[in-house]
Short mmCIF file of C-alpha atoms in Angstrom, two decimals:
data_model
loop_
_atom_site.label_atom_id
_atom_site.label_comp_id
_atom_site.label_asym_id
_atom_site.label_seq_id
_atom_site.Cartn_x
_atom_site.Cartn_y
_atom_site.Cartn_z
CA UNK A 5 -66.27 36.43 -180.95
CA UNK A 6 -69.72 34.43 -180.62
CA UNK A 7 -70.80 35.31 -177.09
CA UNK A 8 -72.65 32.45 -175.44
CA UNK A 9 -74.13 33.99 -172.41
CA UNK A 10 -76.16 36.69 -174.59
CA UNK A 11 -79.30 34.61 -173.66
CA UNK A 12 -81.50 34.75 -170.93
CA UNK A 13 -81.03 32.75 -167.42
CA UNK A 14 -83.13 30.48 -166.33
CA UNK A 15 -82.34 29.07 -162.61
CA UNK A 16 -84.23 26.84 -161.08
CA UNK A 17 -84.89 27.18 -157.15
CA UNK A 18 -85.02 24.08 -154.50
CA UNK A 19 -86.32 23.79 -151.14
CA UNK A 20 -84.70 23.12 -147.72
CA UNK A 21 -87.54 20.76 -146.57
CA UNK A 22 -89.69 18.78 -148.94
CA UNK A 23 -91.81 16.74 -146.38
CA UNK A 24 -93.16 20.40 -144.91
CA UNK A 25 -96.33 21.33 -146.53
CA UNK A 26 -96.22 25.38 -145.62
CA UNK A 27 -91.87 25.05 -147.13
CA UNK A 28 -94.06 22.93 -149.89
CA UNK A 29 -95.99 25.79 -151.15
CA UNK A 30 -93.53 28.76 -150.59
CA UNK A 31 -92.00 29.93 -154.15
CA UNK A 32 -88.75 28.62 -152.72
CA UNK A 33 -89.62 25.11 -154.02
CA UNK A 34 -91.34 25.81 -157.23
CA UNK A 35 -92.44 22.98 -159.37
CA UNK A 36 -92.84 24.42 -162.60
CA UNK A 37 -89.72 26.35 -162.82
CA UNK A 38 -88.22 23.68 -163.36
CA UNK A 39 -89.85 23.69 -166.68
CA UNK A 40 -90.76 27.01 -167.40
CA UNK A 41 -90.96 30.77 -166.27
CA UNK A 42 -94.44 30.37 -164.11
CA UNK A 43 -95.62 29.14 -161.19
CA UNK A 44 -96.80 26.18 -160.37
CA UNK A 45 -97.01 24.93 -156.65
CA UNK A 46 -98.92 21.90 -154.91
CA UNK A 47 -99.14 20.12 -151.85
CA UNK A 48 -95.98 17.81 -151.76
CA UNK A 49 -96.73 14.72 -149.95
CA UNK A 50 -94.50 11.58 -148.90
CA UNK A 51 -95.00 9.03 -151.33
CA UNK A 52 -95.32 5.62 -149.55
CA UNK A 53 -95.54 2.20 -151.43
CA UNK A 54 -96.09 3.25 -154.36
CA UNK A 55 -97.47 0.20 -156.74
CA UNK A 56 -98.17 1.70 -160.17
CA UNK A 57 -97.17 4.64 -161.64
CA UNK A 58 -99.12 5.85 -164.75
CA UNK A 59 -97.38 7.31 -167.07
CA UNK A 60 -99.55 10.00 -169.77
CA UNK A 61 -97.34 9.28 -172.78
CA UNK A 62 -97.46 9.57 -176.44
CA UNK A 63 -98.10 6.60 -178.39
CA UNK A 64 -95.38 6.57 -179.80
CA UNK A 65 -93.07 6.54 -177.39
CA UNK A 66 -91.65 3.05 -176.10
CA UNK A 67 -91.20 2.83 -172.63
CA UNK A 68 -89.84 -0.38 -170.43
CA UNK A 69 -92.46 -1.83 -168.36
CA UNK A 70 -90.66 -1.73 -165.22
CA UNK A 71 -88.20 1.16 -164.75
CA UNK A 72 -85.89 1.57 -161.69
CA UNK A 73 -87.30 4.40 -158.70
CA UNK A 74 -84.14 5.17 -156.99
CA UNK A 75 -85.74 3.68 -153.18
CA UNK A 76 -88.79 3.12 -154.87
CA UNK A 77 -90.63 -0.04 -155.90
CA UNK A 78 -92.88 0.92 -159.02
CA UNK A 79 -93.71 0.26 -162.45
CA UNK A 80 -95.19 1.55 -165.30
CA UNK A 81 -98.60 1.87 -167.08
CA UNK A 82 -97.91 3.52 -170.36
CA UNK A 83 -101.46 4.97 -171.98
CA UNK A 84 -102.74 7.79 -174.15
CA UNK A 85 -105.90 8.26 -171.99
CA UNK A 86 -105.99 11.35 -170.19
CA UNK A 87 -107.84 10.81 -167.27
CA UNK A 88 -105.62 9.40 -164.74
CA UNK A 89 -106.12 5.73 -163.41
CA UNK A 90 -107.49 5.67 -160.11
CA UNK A 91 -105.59 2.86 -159.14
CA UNK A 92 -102.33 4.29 -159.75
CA UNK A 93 -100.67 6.12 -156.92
CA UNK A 94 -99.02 8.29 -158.88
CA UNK A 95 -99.50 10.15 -162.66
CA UNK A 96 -96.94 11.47 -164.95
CA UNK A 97 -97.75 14.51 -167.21
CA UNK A 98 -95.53 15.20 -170.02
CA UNK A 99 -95.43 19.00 -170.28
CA UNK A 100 -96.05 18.55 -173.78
CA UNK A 101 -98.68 16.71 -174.16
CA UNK A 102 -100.88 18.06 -171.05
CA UNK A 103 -104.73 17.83 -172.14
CA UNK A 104 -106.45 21.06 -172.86
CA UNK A 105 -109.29 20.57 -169.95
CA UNK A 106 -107.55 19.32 -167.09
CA UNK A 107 -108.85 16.00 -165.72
CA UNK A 108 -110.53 15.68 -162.38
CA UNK A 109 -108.05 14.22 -160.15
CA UNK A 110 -108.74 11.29 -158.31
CA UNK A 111 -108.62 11.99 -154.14
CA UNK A 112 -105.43 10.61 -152.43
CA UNK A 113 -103.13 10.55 -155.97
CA UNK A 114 -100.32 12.48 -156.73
CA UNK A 115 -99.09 13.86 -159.94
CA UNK A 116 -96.09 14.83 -161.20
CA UNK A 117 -94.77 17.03 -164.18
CA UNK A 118 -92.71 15.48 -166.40
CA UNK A 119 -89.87 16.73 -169.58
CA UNK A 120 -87.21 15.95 -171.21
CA UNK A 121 -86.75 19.38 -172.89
CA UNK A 122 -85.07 22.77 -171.98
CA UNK A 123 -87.21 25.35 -170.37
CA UNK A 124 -86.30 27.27 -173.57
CA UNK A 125 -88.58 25.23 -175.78
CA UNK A 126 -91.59 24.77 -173.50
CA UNK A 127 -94.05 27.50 -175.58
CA UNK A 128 -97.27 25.97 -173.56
CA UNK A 129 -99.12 28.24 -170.73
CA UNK A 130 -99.14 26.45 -167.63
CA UNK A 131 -100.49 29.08 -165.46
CA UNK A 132 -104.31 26.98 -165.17
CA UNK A 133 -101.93 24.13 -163.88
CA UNK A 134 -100.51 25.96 -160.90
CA UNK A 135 -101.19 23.91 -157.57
CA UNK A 136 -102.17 20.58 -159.19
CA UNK A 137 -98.90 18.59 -159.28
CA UNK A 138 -96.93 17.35 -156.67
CA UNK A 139 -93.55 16.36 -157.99
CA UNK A 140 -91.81 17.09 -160.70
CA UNK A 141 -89.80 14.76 -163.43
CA UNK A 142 -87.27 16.79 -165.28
CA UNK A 143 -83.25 16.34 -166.13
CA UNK A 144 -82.60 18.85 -163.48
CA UNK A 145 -80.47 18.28 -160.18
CA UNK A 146 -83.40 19.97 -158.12
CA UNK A 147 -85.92 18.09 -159.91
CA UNK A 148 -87.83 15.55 -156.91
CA UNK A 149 -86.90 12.65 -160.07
CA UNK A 150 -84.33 13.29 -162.21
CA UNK A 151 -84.47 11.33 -165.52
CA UNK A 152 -80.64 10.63 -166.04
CA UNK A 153 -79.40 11.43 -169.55
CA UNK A 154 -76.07 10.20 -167.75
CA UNK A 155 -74.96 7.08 -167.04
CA UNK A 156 -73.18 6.42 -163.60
CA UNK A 157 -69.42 6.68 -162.53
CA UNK A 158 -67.80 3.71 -160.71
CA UNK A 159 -63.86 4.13 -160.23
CA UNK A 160 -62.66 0.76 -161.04
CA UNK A 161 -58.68 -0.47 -160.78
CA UNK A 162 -56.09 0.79 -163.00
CA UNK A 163 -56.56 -1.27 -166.28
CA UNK A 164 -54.74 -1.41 -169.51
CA UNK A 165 -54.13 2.06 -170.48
CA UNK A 166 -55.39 3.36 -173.72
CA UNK A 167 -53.31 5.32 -175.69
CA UNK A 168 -53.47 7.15 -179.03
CA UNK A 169 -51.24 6.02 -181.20
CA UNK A 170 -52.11 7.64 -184.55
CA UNK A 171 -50.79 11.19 -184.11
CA UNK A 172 -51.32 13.60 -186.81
CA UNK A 173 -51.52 17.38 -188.05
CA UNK A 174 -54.59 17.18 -189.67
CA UNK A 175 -57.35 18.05 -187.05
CA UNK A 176 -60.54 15.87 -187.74
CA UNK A 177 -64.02 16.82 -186.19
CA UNK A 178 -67.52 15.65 -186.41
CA UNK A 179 -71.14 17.04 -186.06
CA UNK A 180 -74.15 14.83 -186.34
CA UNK A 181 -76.61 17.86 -186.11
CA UNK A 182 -80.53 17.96 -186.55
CA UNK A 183 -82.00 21.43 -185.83
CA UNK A 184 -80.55 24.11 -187.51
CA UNK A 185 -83.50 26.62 -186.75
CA UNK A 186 -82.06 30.34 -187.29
CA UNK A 187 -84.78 32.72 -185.98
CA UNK A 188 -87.21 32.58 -183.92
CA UNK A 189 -86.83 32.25 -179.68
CA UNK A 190 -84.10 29.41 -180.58
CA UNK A 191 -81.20 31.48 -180.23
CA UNK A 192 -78.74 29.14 -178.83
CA UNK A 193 -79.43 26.55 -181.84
CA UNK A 194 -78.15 29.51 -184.27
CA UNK A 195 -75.07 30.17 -181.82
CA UNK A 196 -73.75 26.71 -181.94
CA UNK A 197 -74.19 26.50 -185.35
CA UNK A 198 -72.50 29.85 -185.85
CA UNK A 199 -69.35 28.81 -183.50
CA UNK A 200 -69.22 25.88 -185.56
CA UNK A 201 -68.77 27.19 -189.06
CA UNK A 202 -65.92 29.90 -187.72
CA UNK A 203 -64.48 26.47 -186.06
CA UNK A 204 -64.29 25.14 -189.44
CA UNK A 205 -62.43 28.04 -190.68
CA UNK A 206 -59.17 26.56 -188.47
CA UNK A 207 -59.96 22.99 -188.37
CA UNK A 208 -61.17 19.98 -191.09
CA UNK A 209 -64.53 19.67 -189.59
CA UNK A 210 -67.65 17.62 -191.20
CA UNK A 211 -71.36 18.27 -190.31
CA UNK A 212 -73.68 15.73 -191.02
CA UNK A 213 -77.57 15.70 -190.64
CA UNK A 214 -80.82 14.37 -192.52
CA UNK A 215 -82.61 17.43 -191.84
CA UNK A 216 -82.52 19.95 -195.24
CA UNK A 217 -82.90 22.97 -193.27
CA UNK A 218 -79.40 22.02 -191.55
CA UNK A 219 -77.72 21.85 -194.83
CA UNK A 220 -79.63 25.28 -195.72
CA UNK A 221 -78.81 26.91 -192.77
CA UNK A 222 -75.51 25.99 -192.36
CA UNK A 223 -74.06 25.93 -196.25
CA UNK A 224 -75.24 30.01 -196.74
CA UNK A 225 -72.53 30.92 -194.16
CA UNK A 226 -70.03 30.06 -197.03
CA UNK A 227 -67.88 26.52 -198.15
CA UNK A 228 -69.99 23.95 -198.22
CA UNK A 229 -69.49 21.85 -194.49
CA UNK A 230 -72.99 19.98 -194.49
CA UNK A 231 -73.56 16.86 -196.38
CA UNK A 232 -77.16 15.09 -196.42
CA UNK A 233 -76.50 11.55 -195.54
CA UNK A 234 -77.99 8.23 -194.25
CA UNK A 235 -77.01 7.03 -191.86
CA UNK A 236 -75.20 3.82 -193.10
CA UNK A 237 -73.56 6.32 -195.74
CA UNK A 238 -72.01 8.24 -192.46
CA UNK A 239 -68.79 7.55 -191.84
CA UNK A 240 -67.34 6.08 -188.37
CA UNK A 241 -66.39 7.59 -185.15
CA UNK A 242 -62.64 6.14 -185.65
CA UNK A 243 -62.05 8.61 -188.42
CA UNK A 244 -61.66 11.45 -186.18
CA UNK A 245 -60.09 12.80 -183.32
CA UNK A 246 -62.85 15.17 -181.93
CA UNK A 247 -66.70 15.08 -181.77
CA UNK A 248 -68.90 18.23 -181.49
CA UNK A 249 -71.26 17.56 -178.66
CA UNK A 250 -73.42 20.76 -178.88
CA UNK A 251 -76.73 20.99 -176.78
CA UNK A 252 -79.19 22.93 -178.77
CA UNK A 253 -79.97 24.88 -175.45
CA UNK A 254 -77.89 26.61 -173.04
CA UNK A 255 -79.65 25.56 -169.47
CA UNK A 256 -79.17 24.62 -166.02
CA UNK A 257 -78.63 20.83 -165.86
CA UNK A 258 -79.57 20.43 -169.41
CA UNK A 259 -76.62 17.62 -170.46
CA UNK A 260 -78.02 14.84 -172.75
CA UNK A 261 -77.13 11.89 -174.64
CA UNK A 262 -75.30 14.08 -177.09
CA UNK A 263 -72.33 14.30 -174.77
CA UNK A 264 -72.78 10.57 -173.08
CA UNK A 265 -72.95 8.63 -176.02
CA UNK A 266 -69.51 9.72 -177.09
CA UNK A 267 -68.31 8.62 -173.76
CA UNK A 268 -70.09 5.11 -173.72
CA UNK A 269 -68.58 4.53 -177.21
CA UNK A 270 -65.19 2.50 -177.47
CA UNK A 271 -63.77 4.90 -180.09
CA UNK A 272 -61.18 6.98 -178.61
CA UNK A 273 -63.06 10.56 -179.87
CA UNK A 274 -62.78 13.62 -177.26
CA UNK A 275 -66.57 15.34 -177.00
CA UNK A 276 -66.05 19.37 -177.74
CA UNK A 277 -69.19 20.25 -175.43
CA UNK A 278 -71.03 23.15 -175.52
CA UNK A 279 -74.29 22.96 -172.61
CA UNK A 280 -75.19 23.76 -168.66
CA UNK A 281 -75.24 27.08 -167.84
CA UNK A 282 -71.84 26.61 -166.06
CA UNK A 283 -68.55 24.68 -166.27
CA UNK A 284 -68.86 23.16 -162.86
CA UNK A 285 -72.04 20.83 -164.28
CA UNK A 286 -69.94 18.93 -166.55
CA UNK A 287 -67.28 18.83 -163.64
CA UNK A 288 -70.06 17.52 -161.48
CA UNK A 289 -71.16 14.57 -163.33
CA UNK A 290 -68.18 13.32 -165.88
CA UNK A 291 -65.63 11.64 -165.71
CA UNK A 292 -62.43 14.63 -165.32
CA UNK A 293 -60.32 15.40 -168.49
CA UNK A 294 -63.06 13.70 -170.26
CA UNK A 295 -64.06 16.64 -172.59
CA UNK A 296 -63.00 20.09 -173.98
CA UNK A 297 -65.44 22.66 -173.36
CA UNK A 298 -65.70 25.68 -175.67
CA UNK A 299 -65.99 28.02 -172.23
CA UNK A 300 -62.39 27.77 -171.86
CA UNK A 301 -61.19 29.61 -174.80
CA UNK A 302 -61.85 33.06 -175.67
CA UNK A 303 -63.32 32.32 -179.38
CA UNK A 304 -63.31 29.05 -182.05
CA UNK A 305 -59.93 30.19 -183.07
CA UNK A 306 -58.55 30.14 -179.22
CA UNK A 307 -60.07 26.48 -179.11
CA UNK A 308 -59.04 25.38 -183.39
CA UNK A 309 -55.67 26.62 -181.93
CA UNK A 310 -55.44 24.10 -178.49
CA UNK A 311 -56.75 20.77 -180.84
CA UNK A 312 -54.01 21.27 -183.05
CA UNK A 313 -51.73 21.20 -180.00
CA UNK A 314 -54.05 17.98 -179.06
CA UNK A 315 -53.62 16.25 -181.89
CA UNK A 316 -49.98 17.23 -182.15
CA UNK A 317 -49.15 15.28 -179.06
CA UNK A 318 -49.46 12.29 -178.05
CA UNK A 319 -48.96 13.23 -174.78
CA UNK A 320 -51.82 15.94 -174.51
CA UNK A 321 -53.96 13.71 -176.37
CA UNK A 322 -54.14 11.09 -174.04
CA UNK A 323 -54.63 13.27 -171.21
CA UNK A 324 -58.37 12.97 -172.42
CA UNK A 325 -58.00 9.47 -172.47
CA UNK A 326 -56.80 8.35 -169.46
CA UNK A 327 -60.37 8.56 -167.70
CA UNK A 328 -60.94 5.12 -169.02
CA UNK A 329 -58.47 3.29 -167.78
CA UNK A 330 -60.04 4.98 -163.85
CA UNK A 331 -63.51 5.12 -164.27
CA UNK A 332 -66.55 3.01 -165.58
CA UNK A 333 -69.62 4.10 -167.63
CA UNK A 334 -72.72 1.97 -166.48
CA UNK A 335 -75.57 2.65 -169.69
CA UNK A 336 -78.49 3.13 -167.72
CA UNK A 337 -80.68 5.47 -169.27
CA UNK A 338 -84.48 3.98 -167.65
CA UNK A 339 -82.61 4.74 -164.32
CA UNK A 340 -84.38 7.08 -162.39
CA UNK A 341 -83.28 8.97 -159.36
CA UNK A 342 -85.34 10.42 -156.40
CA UNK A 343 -83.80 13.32 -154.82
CA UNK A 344 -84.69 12.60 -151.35
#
């Protein structure tokens, strides 16, 4: 059996009061570990009107010119300058692209620490950082703004219910998957991809990616599951009943589009999920009985063994579905939310 908590825990702690500057600098409310394993602590101030936010950002990125602040009215200045704009109230770092000298900050503006990655994949030394930034920007619940992979929940009247139809024997999953990285500190990347070749062993499952290394990777553990495909070669959601939505690390909070673009989608595909650190954080933000999570079952067999049931019936298999006829998915992923 593939054991998934043979990996080591990274929990983020919050503070009781984030407008007290002695709480503000205690390790209770600690900054960086929401990114990482060190410390890094500044003065936390109230931000008041703020009128532009500038945003450090690689040029590639696109980002919307105005994005929403939770009670906040602000927009955005995307640039690839690294010296902050004095006129901005507030700067956003991105963890991975933080200059090598840090800037000299201008009096009176705040900054703020910004990713979209697990802490298991941030390799860069912040330790000369500690005591410069003043909020962070993370996917985290205890983050002070939380960049919402998720889209929001609105329980809506009872509409027409949608039902699977279709039911078969033949169990049919998918796997869009694009890092396949076996050694190294990615651990959890090999599990998942481990757990899903013994999955196969039970179940008709196809693994797509455009990255050779998956179809290495992957193909050496015996038959071959991975095929190399563009994506209008790919075929559709509608051919299958299940969708692996596997997070390629195992941490607190850490629940992207992976899972939520199965969700948003009209095809009636149940997302296997494998992410959080615990249960209770997909309970906490999805809709309920909208996903299968490997945690329940013992090993891939225990879980090959309860889709067949799925499948099988038409009862069981709508039990997944019924969510939609209850609850709403709003697609907001520039929403941003403020903690307090």
């Amino acid at each position: 059996m593939i054991d998934l908590d043979s990996r080591p825990q990274i929990v983020a702690s919050s503070s009781g009061n984030e407008n007290n500057t002695s709480t503000a600098k205690s390790d209770a409310d600690n900054i960086l570990s929401q990114v990482s394993d060190r410390q890094i602590i500044g003065d936390r101030q109230e931000v008041r009107n703020i009128e532009m936010i500038n945003l450090l950002i690689d040029e590639w990125r696109k980002m919307p010119k105005k994005l929403k602040c939770g009670a906040l009215h602000c927009r955005f200045a995307n640039t690839n300058n690294w010296a902050p704009n004095s006129q901005a109230s507030l700067a956003v770092f991105l963890v991975t692209r933080l200059p090598k000298i840090i800037p000299l900050k201008p009096s009176g503006q705040l900054w703020a620490l910004q990713t979209g990655e697990s802490q298991s994949r941030i390799e860069i030394d912040l330790a000369k950082w500690n005591g410069y930034f003043n909020y962070s920007f993370t996917f985290k619940q205890d983050s002070d703004w939380r960049y919402r992979w998720a889209s929001s929940l609105e329980r809506r009247s009872p509409e027409h219910v949608t039902e699977w139809q279709d039911v078969s024997q033949v169990v049919k999953a998918l796997w869009f998957v694009s890092n396949c990285n076996e050694e190294g500190e990615y651990e959890v990347t090999s599990a998942r991809v481990e757990y899903a070749v013994e999955l196969a062993k039970y179940i008709q499952l196809s693994i797509y990616t455009r990255q050779e290394l998956c179809e290495v990777n992957i193909n050496k553990h015996g038959r071959k599951l991975v095929v190399n495909l563009p994506d209008e070669k790919q075929p559709p959601l509608s051919d299958f009943h299940f969708y692996l939505a596997f997070e390629n690390s195992l941490c607190e909070d850490y629940i992207t589009e992976k899972f939520w673009k199965i969700l948003e989608g009209r095809h009636l595909v149940i997302p296997i999920v494998m992410g959080g650190m615990r249960m209770e954080e997909y309970e906490n933000i999805a809709p309920p009985n909208s996903y299968i999570h490997v945690r329940n079952f013992t090993s891939p067999k225990h879980l090959a063994e309860h889709l067949h049931y799925v499948v099988s019936n038409e009862k069981a298999f709508n039990y997944y579905l019924e969510w939609r006829n209850k609850y709403r998915l709003y697609k907001n992923g520039n929403h941003i939310s403020r903690r307090y």
